[in-house]
């Protein structure tokens, strides 16, 4: 099992850890990880690990067996032995852009309050697919509303509820294509806003910025038809 440090603090950039296993494919499993593994539409983190004067570039991060998080090297080379202590170095610039985009897509689901049928988070571009028979009449109004929420500087926080509480509040789940992770006994909720100004609350395991103002400017891209009832809304960081 790997302790997922990014769940509690998405701003960790460097952290010591111990190698606990290797995978058959040549990956590294650590006892604790600041690297987010691919999932929920968010790509796995990249960066490097360093030990004993050596450095290994990490191309991506994926989920392993059980609760393991696997760091995937960018090229084959000798791995640090099990038991070795090393330091993780996150590609912070890329991760921060992914955090900005992930929170921005949550805002998009607020501006377009429709069932979400799919999504993808990128460092430059993201998108959500909606159950949307007709496109928005005023694209510019959607973009303006998004940027207004960004400028509102709303706090982004997290909390945890039980699986039973989620079952009792099914409206919290916006995504039709990705079910919240279950079997851990608790579900992580990401909240935007506070008090009477909470604008969004939904299950999410990804990484987010601390305040909406950190997202920066957003540009609405193409709105594409993806079937009779589905439309894809593309979004760009500026």
PDB file of C-alpha atoms in Angstrom:
ATOM      1  CA  UNK A   1       0.000   0.000   0.000  1.00  0.00           C
ATOM      2  CA  UNK A   2       1.208   3.483  -0.868  1.00  0.00           C
ATOM      3  CA  UNK A   3       0.248   6.477   1.262  1.00  0.00           C
ATOM      4  CA  UNK A   4      -1.259   8.996  -1.173  1.00  0.00           C
ATOM      5  CA  UNK A   5       0.212  12.250   0.146  1.00  0.00           C
ATOM      6  CA  UNK A   6      -1.252  14.294  -2.724  1.00  0.00           C
ATOM      7  CA  UNK A   7      -4.764  13.695  -1.384  1.00  0.00           C
ATOM      8  CA  UNK A   8      -4.106  15.802   1.693  1.00  0.00           C
ATOM      9  CA  UNK A   9      -1.635  18.290   0.203  1.00  0.00           C
ATOM     10  CA  UNK A  10      -1.569  18.784  -3.561  1.00  0.00           C
ATOM     11  CA  UNK A  11       1.227  21.375  -3.230  1.00  0.00           C
ATOM     12  CA  UNK A  12       3.987  18.970  -2.150  1.00  0.00           C
ATOM     13  CA  UNK A  13       6.795  19.162  -4.712  1.00  0.00           C
ATOM     14  CA  UNK A  14       9.583  17.117  -3.086  1.00  0.00           C
ATOM     15  CA  UNK A  15       9.350  14.338  -0.525  1.00  0.00           C
ATOM     16  CA  UNK A  16      11.473  11.533   0.879  1.00  0.00           C
ATOM     17  CA  UNK A  17      10.171   7.975   0.527  1.00  0.00           C
ATOM     18  CA  UNK A  18      11.281   4.342   0.648  1.00  0.00           C
ATOM     19  CA  UNK A  19      11.113   1.828  -2.198  1.00  0.00           C
ATOM     20  CA  UNK A  20       8.844  -1.037  -1.141  1.00  0.00           C
ATOM     21  CA  UNK A  21       8.500  -3.007  -4.408  1.00  0.00           C
ATOM     22  CA  UNK A  22       9.215  -3.265  -8.116  1.00  0.00           C
ATOM     23  CA  UNK A  23       6.608  -4.299 -10.678  1.00  0.00           C
ATOM     24  CA  UNK A  24       7.087  -6.888 -13.390  1.00  0.00           C
ATOM     25  CA  UNK A  25       6.864  -4.073 -15.947  1.00  0.00           C
ATOM     26  CA  UNK A  26       9.769  -2.154 -14.399  1.00  0.00           C
ATOM     27  CA  UNK A  27       7.886   0.299 -12.217  1.00  0.00           C
ATOM     28  CA  UNK A  28       8.694   1.478  -8.698  1.00  0.00           C
ATOM     29  CA  UNK A  29       6.320   1.347  -5.718  1.00  0.00           C
ATOM     30  CA  UNK A  30       7.045   3.686  -2.806  1.00  0.00           C
ATOM     31  CA  UNK A  31       5.711   3.688   0.734  1.00  0.00           C
ATOM     32  CA  UNK A  32       4.295   7.186   0.148  1.00  0.00           C
ATOM     33  CA  UNK A  33       3.778   9.220  -2.986  1.00  0.00           C
ATOM     34  CA  UNK A  34       3.368  12.844  -4.039  1.00  0.00           C
ATOM     35  CA  UNK A  35       2.853  11.563  -7.611  1.00  0.00           C
ATOM     36  CA  UNK A  36      -0.812  11.310  -8.667  1.00  0.00           C
ATOM     37  CA  UNK A  37      -1.652   8.131 -10.646  1.00  0.00           C
ATOM     38  CA  UNK A  38      -3.701   8.287 -13.844  1.00  0.00           C
ATOM     39  CA  UNK A  39      -7.408   8.203 -13.039  1.00  0.00           C
ATOM     40  CA  UNK A  40     -10.671  10.114 -13.200  1.00  0.00           C
ATOM     41  CA  UNK A  41      -9.640  11.804 -16.435  1.00  0.00           C
ATOM     42  CA  UNK A  42      -6.457  13.248 -14.897  1.00  0.00           C
ATOM     43  CA  UNK A  43      -3.073  12.092 -16.278  1.00  0.00           C
ATOM     44  CA  UNK A  44      -0.437  10.596 -14.013  1.00  0.00           C
ATOM     45  CA  UNK A  45       2.316  12.854 -12.717  1.00  0.00           C
ATOM     46  CA  UNK A  46       5.851  12.972 -14.052  1.00  0.00           C
ATOM     47  CA  UNK A  47       9.136  14.086 -12.510  1.00  0.00           C
ATOM     48  CA  UNK A  48      12.136  12.238 -11.093  1.00  0.00           C
ATOM     49  CA  UNK A  49      13.505  10.344  -8.098  1.00  0.00           C
ATOM     50  CA  UNK A  50      17.040  10.701  -6.728  1.00  0.00           C
ATOM     51  CA  UNK A  51      19.147   8.451  -4.480  1.00  0.00           C
ATOM     52  CA  UNK A  52      22.863   7.889  -3.786  1.00  0.00           C
ATOM     53  CA  UNK A  53      23.911  10.403  -6.440  1.00  0.00           C
ATOM     54  CA  UNK A  54      21.684   8.783  -9.069  1.00  0.00           C
ATOM     55  CA  UNK A  55      18.556  10.137 -10.714  1.00  0.00           C
ATOM     56  CA  UNK A  56      15.734   8.411 -12.571  1.00  0.00           C
ATOM     57  CA  UNK A  57      13.258  10.287 -14.739  1.00  0.00           C
ATOM     58  CA  UNK A  58       9.611   9.337 -14.166  1.00  0.00           C
ATOM     59  CA  UNK A  59       7.441   9.475 -17.295  1.00  0.00           C
ATOM     60  CA  UNK A  60       4.073   8.870 -15.668  1.00  0.00           C
ATOM     61  CA  UNK A  61       2.363   7.332 -12.655  1.00  0.00           C
ATOM     62  CA  UNK A  62      -0.307   4.625 -12.623  1.00  0.00           C
ATOM     63  CA  UNK A  63      -2.354   2.611 -10.158  1.00  0.00           C
ATOM     64  CA  UNK A  64      -0.986  -0.778  -9.185  1.00  0.00           C
ATOM     65  CA  UNK A  65      -2.416  -3.724  -7.294  1.00  0.00           C
ATOM     66  CA  UNK A  66      -4.560  -2.816  -4.325  1.00  0.00           C
ATOM     67  CA  UNK A  67      -3.584   0.604  -3.014  1.00  0.00           C
ATOM     68  CA  UNK A  68      -0.156   0.641  -4.695  1.00  0.00           C
ATOM     69  CA  UNK A  69       0.943   3.643  -6.752  1.00  0.00           C
ATOM     70  CA  UNK A  70       3.502   2.829  -9.452  1.00  0.00           C
ATOM     71  CA  UNK A  71       6.073   5.290 -10.799  1.00  0.00           C
ATOM     72  CA  UNK A  72       6.913   4.419 -14.416  1.00  0.00           C
ATOM     73  CA  UNK A  73      10.486   5.244 -15.555  1.00  0.00           C
ATOM     74  CA  UNK A  74      10.947   7.169 -18.792  1.00  0.00           C
ATOM     75  CA  UNK A  75      13.631   4.712 -19.974  1.00  0.00           C
ATOM     76  CA  UNK A  76      14.886   1.289 -18.853  1.00  0.00           C
ATOM     77  CA  UNK A  77      17.694   1.502 -16.296  1.00  0.00           C
ATOM     78  CA  UNK A  78      18.746  -0.032 -12.995  1.00  0.00           C
ATOM     79  CA  UNK A  79      16.064   0.693 -10.392  1.00  0.00           C
ATOM     80  CA  UNK A  80      16.732   1.654  -6.788  1.00  0.00           C
ATOM     81  CA  UNK A  81      16.649  -1.511  -4.690  1.00  0.00           C
ATOM     82  CA  UNK A  82      13.772  -2.314  -2.354  1.00  0.00           C
ATOM     83  CA  UNK A  83      14.514  -0.619   0.951  1.00  0.00           C
ATOM     84  CA  UNK A  84      16.414   2.295  -0.601  1.00  0.00           C
ATOM     85  CA  UNK A  85      15.468   5.754   0.647  1.00  0.00           C
ATOM     86  CA  UNK A  86      15.087   8.332  -2.113  1.00  0.00           C
ATOM     87  CA  UNK A  87      13.656  11.770  -2.788  1.00  0.00           C
ATOM     88  CA  UNK A  88      10.721  12.361  -5.138  1.00  0.00           C
ATOM     89  CA  UNK A  89      10.849  15.487  -7.317  1.00  0.00           C
ATOM     90  CA  UNK A  90       7.552  16.365  -8.988  1.00  0.00           C
ATOM     91  CA  UNK A  91       7.333  18.120 -12.362  1.00  0.00           C
ATOM     92  CA  UNK A  92       5.561  20.953 -10.593  1.00  0.00           C
ATOM     93  CA  UNK A  93       4.872  23.180 -13.602  1.00  0.00           C
ATOM     94  CA  UNK A  94       2.969  20.384 -15.369  1.00  0.00           C
ATOM     95  CA  UNK A  95       1.149  19.281 -12.203  1.00  0.00           C
ATOM     96  CA  UNK A  96       0.074  22.829 -11.363  1.00  0.00           C
ATOM     97  CA  UNK A  97      -1.411  23.285 -14.828  1.00  0.00           C
ATOM     98  CA  UNK A  98      -3.319  20.022 -14.381  1.00  0.00           C
ATOM     99  CA  UNK A  99      -4.596  21.270 -11.017  1.00  0.00           C
ATOM    100  CA  UNK A 100      -5.729  24.549 -12.580  1.00  0.00           C
ATOM    101  CA  UNK A 101      -7.508  22.734 -15.394  1.00  0.00           C
ATOM    102  CA  UNK A 102      -9.156  20.188 -13.092  1.00  0.00           C
ATOM    103  CA  UNK A 103     -10.672  22.910 -10.924  1.00  0.00           C
ATOM    104  CA  UNK A 104     -11.678  24.846 -14.051  1.00  0.00           C
ATOM    105  CA  UNK A 105     -13.625  21.833 -15.324  1.00  0.00           C
ATOM    106  CA  UNK A 106     -15.493  21.664 -12.019  1.00  0.00           C
ATOM    107  CA  UNK A 107     -16.466  25.301 -12.617  1.00  0.00           C
ATOM    108  CA  UNK A 108     -17.589  24.413 -16.142  1.00  0.00           C
ATOM    109  CA  UNK A 109     -19.948  21.817 -14.653  1.00  0.00           C
ATOM    110  CA  UNK A 110     -21.396  24.612 -12.512  1.00  0.00           C
ATOM    111  CA  UNK A 111     -21.989  26.953 -15.442  1.00  0.00           C
ATOM    112  CA  UNK A 112     -23.443  24.100 -17.512  1.00  0.00           C
ATOM    113  CA  UNK A 113     -25.459  22.144 -14.906  1.00  0.00           C
ATOM    114  CA  UNK A 114     -26.010  19.053 -17.038  1.00  0.00           C
ATOM    115  CA  UNK A 115     -25.077  15.371 -16.566  1.00  0.00           C
ATOM    116  CA  UNK A 116     -21.409  14.787 -17.450  1.00  0.00           C
ATOM    117  CA  UNK A 117     -20.807  11.800 -19.729  1.00  0.00           C
ATOM    118  CA  UNK A 118     -17.024  12.038 -19.995  1.00  0.00           C
ATOM    119  CA  UNK A 119     -14.005  14.248 -19.538  1.00  0.00           C
ATOM    120  CA  UNK A 120     -10.285  14.662 -19.937  1.00  0.00           C
ATOM    121  CA  UNK A 121      -7.796  16.906 -18.131  1.00  0.00           C
ATOM    122  CA  UNK A 122      -4.694  18.186 -19.896  1.00  0.00           C
ATOM    123  CA  UNK A 123      -1.950  20.660 -19.065  1.00  0.00           C
ATOM    124  CA  UNK A 124      -3.045  22.961 -21.890  1.00  0.00           C
ATOM    125  CA  UNK A 125      -6.546  21.834 -22.795  1.00  0.00           C
ATOM    126  CA  UNK A 126      -9.369  20.021 -21.038  1.00  0.00           C
ATOM    127  CA  UNK A 127     -12.883  18.984 -21.937  1.00  0.00           C
ATOM    128  CA  UNK A 128     -16.164  17.750 -20.539  1.00  0.00           C
ATOM    129  CA  UNK A 129     -18.797  15.813 -22.447  1.00  0.00           C
ATOM    130  CA  UNK A 130     -22.369  16.651 -21.470  1.00  0.00           C
ATOM    131  CA  UNK A 131     -25.775  15.172 -22.013  1.00  0.00           C
ATOM    132  CA  UNK A 132     -26.714  18.271 -24.009  1.00  0.00           C
ATOM    133  CA  UNK A 133     -29.235  18.015 -26.877  1.00  0.00           C
ATOM    134  CA  UNK A 134     -28.597  21.624 -27.984  1.00  0.00           C
ATOM    135  CA  UNK A 135     -25.445  23.760 -27.651  1.00  0.00           C
ATOM    136  CA  UNK A 136     -25.484  26.893 -25.477  1.00  0.00           C
ATOM    137  CA  UNK A 137     -27.081  29.828 -27.259  1.00  0.00           C
ATOM    138  CA  UNK A 138     -24.415  32.274 -26.075  1.00  0.00           C
ATOM    139  CA  UNK A 139     -20.864  30.876 -25.967  1.00  0.00           C
ATOM    140  CA  UNK A 140     -19.435  34.224 -24.926  1.00  0.00           C
ATOM    141  CA  UNK A 141     -21.760  34.323 -21.928  1.00  0.00           C
ATOM    142  CA  UNK A 142     -20.538  30.873 -20.831  1.00  0.00           C
ATOM    143  CA  UNK A 143     -16.904  31.981 -21.073  1.00  0.00           C
ATOM    144  CA  UNK A 144     -17.629  35.220 -19.207  1.00  0.00           C
ATOM    145  CA  UNK A 145     -19.442  33.346 -16.436  1.00  0.00           C
ATOM    146  CA  UNK A 146     -16.520  30.936 -16.070  1.00  0.00           C
ATOM    147  CA  UNK A 147     -13.996  33.740 -15.742  1.00  0.00           C
ATOM    148  CA  UNK A 148     -16.254  35.538 -13.278  1.00  0.00           C
ATOM    149  CA  UNK A 149     -16.139  32.465 -11.002  1.00  0.00           C
ATOM    150  CA  UNK A 150     -12.364  32.373 -11.354  1.00  0.00           C
ATOM    151  CA  UNK A 151     -12.144  36.037 -10.374  1.00  0.00           C
ATOM    152  CA  UNK A 152     -14.431  35.436  -7.379  1.00  0.00           C
ATOM    153  CA  UNK A 153     -11.415  33.876  -5.620  1.00  0.00           C
ATOM    154  CA  UNK A 154     -13.506  31.136  -4.016  1.00  0.00           C
ATOM    155  CA  UNK A 155     -11.730  28.666  -1.703  1.00  0.00           C
ATOM    156  CA  UNK A 156     -11.411  25.027  -2.799  1.00  0.00           C
ATOM    157  CA  UNK A 157     -11.472  22.510   0.034  1.00  0.00           C
ATOM    158  CA  UNK A 158     -12.059  18.831   0.706  1.00  0.00           C
ATOM    159  CA  UNK A 159     -13.966  16.662   3.123  1.00  0.00           C
ATOM    160  CA  UNK A 160     -14.823  12.993   3.490  1.00  0.00           C
ATOM    161  CA  UNK A 161     -18.136  11.155   3.725  1.00  0.00           C
ATOM    162  CA  UNK A 162     -19.050   7.499   4.092  1.00  0.00           C
ATOM    163  CA  UNK A 163     -20.235   5.392   1.184  1.00  0.00           C
ATOM    164  CA  UNK A 164     -23.622   5.191   2.910  1.00  0.00           C
ATOM    165  CA  UNK A 165     -23.844   8.999   2.975  1.00  0.00           C
ATOM    166  CA  UNK A 166     -23.073   9.118  -0.726  1.00  0.00           C
ATOM    167  CA  UNK A 167     -25.763   6.529  -1.425  1.00  0.00           C
ATOM    168  CA  UNK A 168     -28.205   8.769   0.464  1.00  0.00           C
ATOM    169  CA  UNK A 169     -27.170  11.799  -1.622  1.00  0.00           C
ATOM    170  CA  UNK A 170     -26.890  10.535  -5.235  1.00  0.00           C
ATOM    171  CA  UNK A 171     -27.221  14.086  -6.619  1.00  0.00           C
ATOM    172  CA  UNK A 172     -23.621  14.729  -5.514  1.00  0.00           C
ATOM    173  CA  UNK A 173     -22.407  12.581  -8.433  1.00  0.00           C
ATOM    174  CA  UNK A 174     -22.318  14.574 -11.674  1.00  0.00           C
ATOM    175  CA  UNK A 175     -20.396  12.108 -13.812  1.00  0.00           C
ATOM    176  CA  UNK A 176     -22.300   9.357 -15.570  1.00  0.00           C
ATOM    177  CA  UNK A 177     -19.173   7.691 -16.981  1.00  0.00           C
ATOM    178  CA  UNK A 178     -16.884   7.584 -13.921  1.00  0.00           C
ATOM    179  CA  UNK A 179     -18.169   6.245 -10.608  1.00  0.00           C
ATOM    180  CA  UNK A 180     -16.618   7.507  -7.359  1.00  0.00           C
ATOM    181  CA  UNK A 181     -14.025   5.077  -5.949  1.00  0.00           C
ATOM    182  CA  UNK A 182     -15.587   2.708  -3.449  1.00  0.00           C
ATOM    183  CA  UNK A 183     -14.373   0.027  -1.081  1.00  0.00           C
ATOM    184  CA  UNK A 184     -12.120   2.309   0.997  1.00  0.00           C
ATOM    185  CA  UNK A 185     -14.824   3.162   3.528  1.00  0.00           C
ATOM    186  CA  UNK A 186     -14.794   6.887   2.733  1.00  0.00           C
ATOM    187  CA  UNK A 187     -15.432   9.095  -0.289  1.00  0.00           C
ATOM    188  CA  UNK A 188     -13.497  12.321  -0.836  1.00  0.00           C
ATOM    189  CA  UNK A 189     -15.567  15.393  -1.702  1.00  0.00           C
ATOM    190  CA  UNK A 190     -14.164  18.534  -3.321  1.00  0.00           C
ATOM    191  CA  UNK A 191     -15.991  21.743  -2.454  1.00  0.00           C
ATOM    192  CA  UNK A 192     -15.763  25.127  -4.187  1.00  0.00           C
ATOM    193  CA  UNK A 193     -16.880  28.065  -2.065  1.00  0.00           C
ATOM    194  CA  UNK A 194     -17.833  28.134   1.581  1.00  0.00           C
ATOM    195  CA  UNK A 195     -20.829  28.864   3.778  1.00  0.00           C
ATOM    196  CA  UNK A 196     -23.738  30.240   1.780  1.00  0.00           C
ATOM    197  CA  UNK A 197     -21.465  30.601  -1.261  1.00  0.00           C
ATOM    198  CA  UNK A 198     -20.780  26.906  -1.930  1.00  0.00           C
ATOM    199  CA  UNK A 199     -21.222  26.562  -5.698  1.00  0.00           C
ATOM    200  CA  UNK A 200     -19.992  22.997  -6.185  1.00  0.00           C
ATOM    201  CA  UNK A 201     -19.640  19.839  -4.110  1.00  0.00           C
ATOM    202  CA  UNK A 202     -18.864  16.506  -5.745  1.00  0.00           C
ATOM    203  CA  UNK A 203     -16.837  13.310  -5.265  1.00  0.00           C
ATOM    204  CA  UNK A 204     -13.336  13.654  -6.725  1.00  0.00           C
ATOM    205  CA  UNK A 205      -9.980  12.011  -6.097  1.00  0.00           C
ATOM    206  CA  UNK A 206      -7.903  14.433  -8.181  1.00  0.00           C
ATOM    207  CA  UNK A 207      -5.675  17.394  -7.359  1.00  0.00           C
ATOM    208  CA  UNK A 208      -6.966  20.965  -7.263  1.00  0.00           C
ATOM    209  CA  UNK A 209      -5.788  24.509  -6.652  1.00  0.00           C
ATOM    210  CA  UNK A 210      -6.552  26.130  -3.289  1.00  0.00           C
ATOM    211  CA  UNK A 211      -8.563  29.059  -4.678  1.00  0.00           C
ATOM    212  CA  UNK A 212     -10.318  29.661  -7.991  1.00  0.00           C
ATOM    213  CA  UNK A 213      -8.252  32.807  -8.707  1.00  0.00           C
ATOM    214  CA  UNK A 214      -5.207  30.534  -9.079  1.00  0.00           C
ATOM    215  CA  UNK A 215      -6.719  29.074 -12.258  1.00  0.00           C
ATOM    216  CA  UNK A 216      -6.100  32.245 -14.273  1.00  0.00           C
ATOM    217  CA  UNK A 217      -7.918  33.180 -17.471  1.00  0.00           C
ATOM    218  CA  UNK A 218      -9.953  30.585 -19.372  1.00  0.00           C
ATOM    219  CA  UNK A 219     -10.939  30.381 -23.014  1.00  0.00           C
ATOM    220  CA  UNK A 220     -13.867  28.333 -24.243  1.00  0.00           C
ATOM    221  CA  UNK A 221     -12.970  26.180 -27.247  1.00  0.00           C
ATOM    222  CA  UNK A 222     -15.095  24.273 -29.728  1.00  0.00           C
ATOM    223  CA  UNK A 223     -18.411  22.760 -28.724  1.00  0.00           C
ATOM    224  CA  UNK A 224     -18.566  19.521 -30.719  1.00  0.00           C
ATOM    225  CA  UNK A 225     -21.451  17.167 -31.352  1.00  0.00           C
ATOM    226  CA  UNK A 226     -20.673  13.651 -30.098  1.00  0.00           C
ATOM    227  CA  UNK A 227     -23.950  11.962 -30.874  1.00  0.00           C
ATOM    228  CA  UNK A 228     -27.624  12.848 -30.792  1.00  0.00           C
ATOM    229  CA  UNK A 229     -27.629  13.876 -27.130  1.00  0.00           C
ATOM    230  CA  UNK A 230     -23.939  14.470 -26.348  1.00  0.00           C
ATOM    231  CA  UNK A 231     -21.758  17.519 -26.827  1.00  0.00           C
ATOM    232  CA  UNK A 232     -18.081  18.025 -26.019  1.00  0.00           C
ATOM    233  CA  UNK A 233     -17.070  21.376 -24.547  1.00  0.00           C
ATOM    234  CA  UNK A 234     -13.363  22.175 -24.851  1.00  0.00           C
ATOM    235  CA  UNK A 235     -11.585  24.524 -22.472  1.00  0.00           C
ATOM    236  CA  UNK A 236      -8.145  26.159 -22.575  1.00  0.00           C
ATOM    237  CA  UNK A 237      -5.899  27.770 -19.986  1.00  0.00           C
ATOM    238  CA  UNK A 238      -4.694  31.211 -20.997  1.00  0.00           C
TER     239      UNK A 238
END
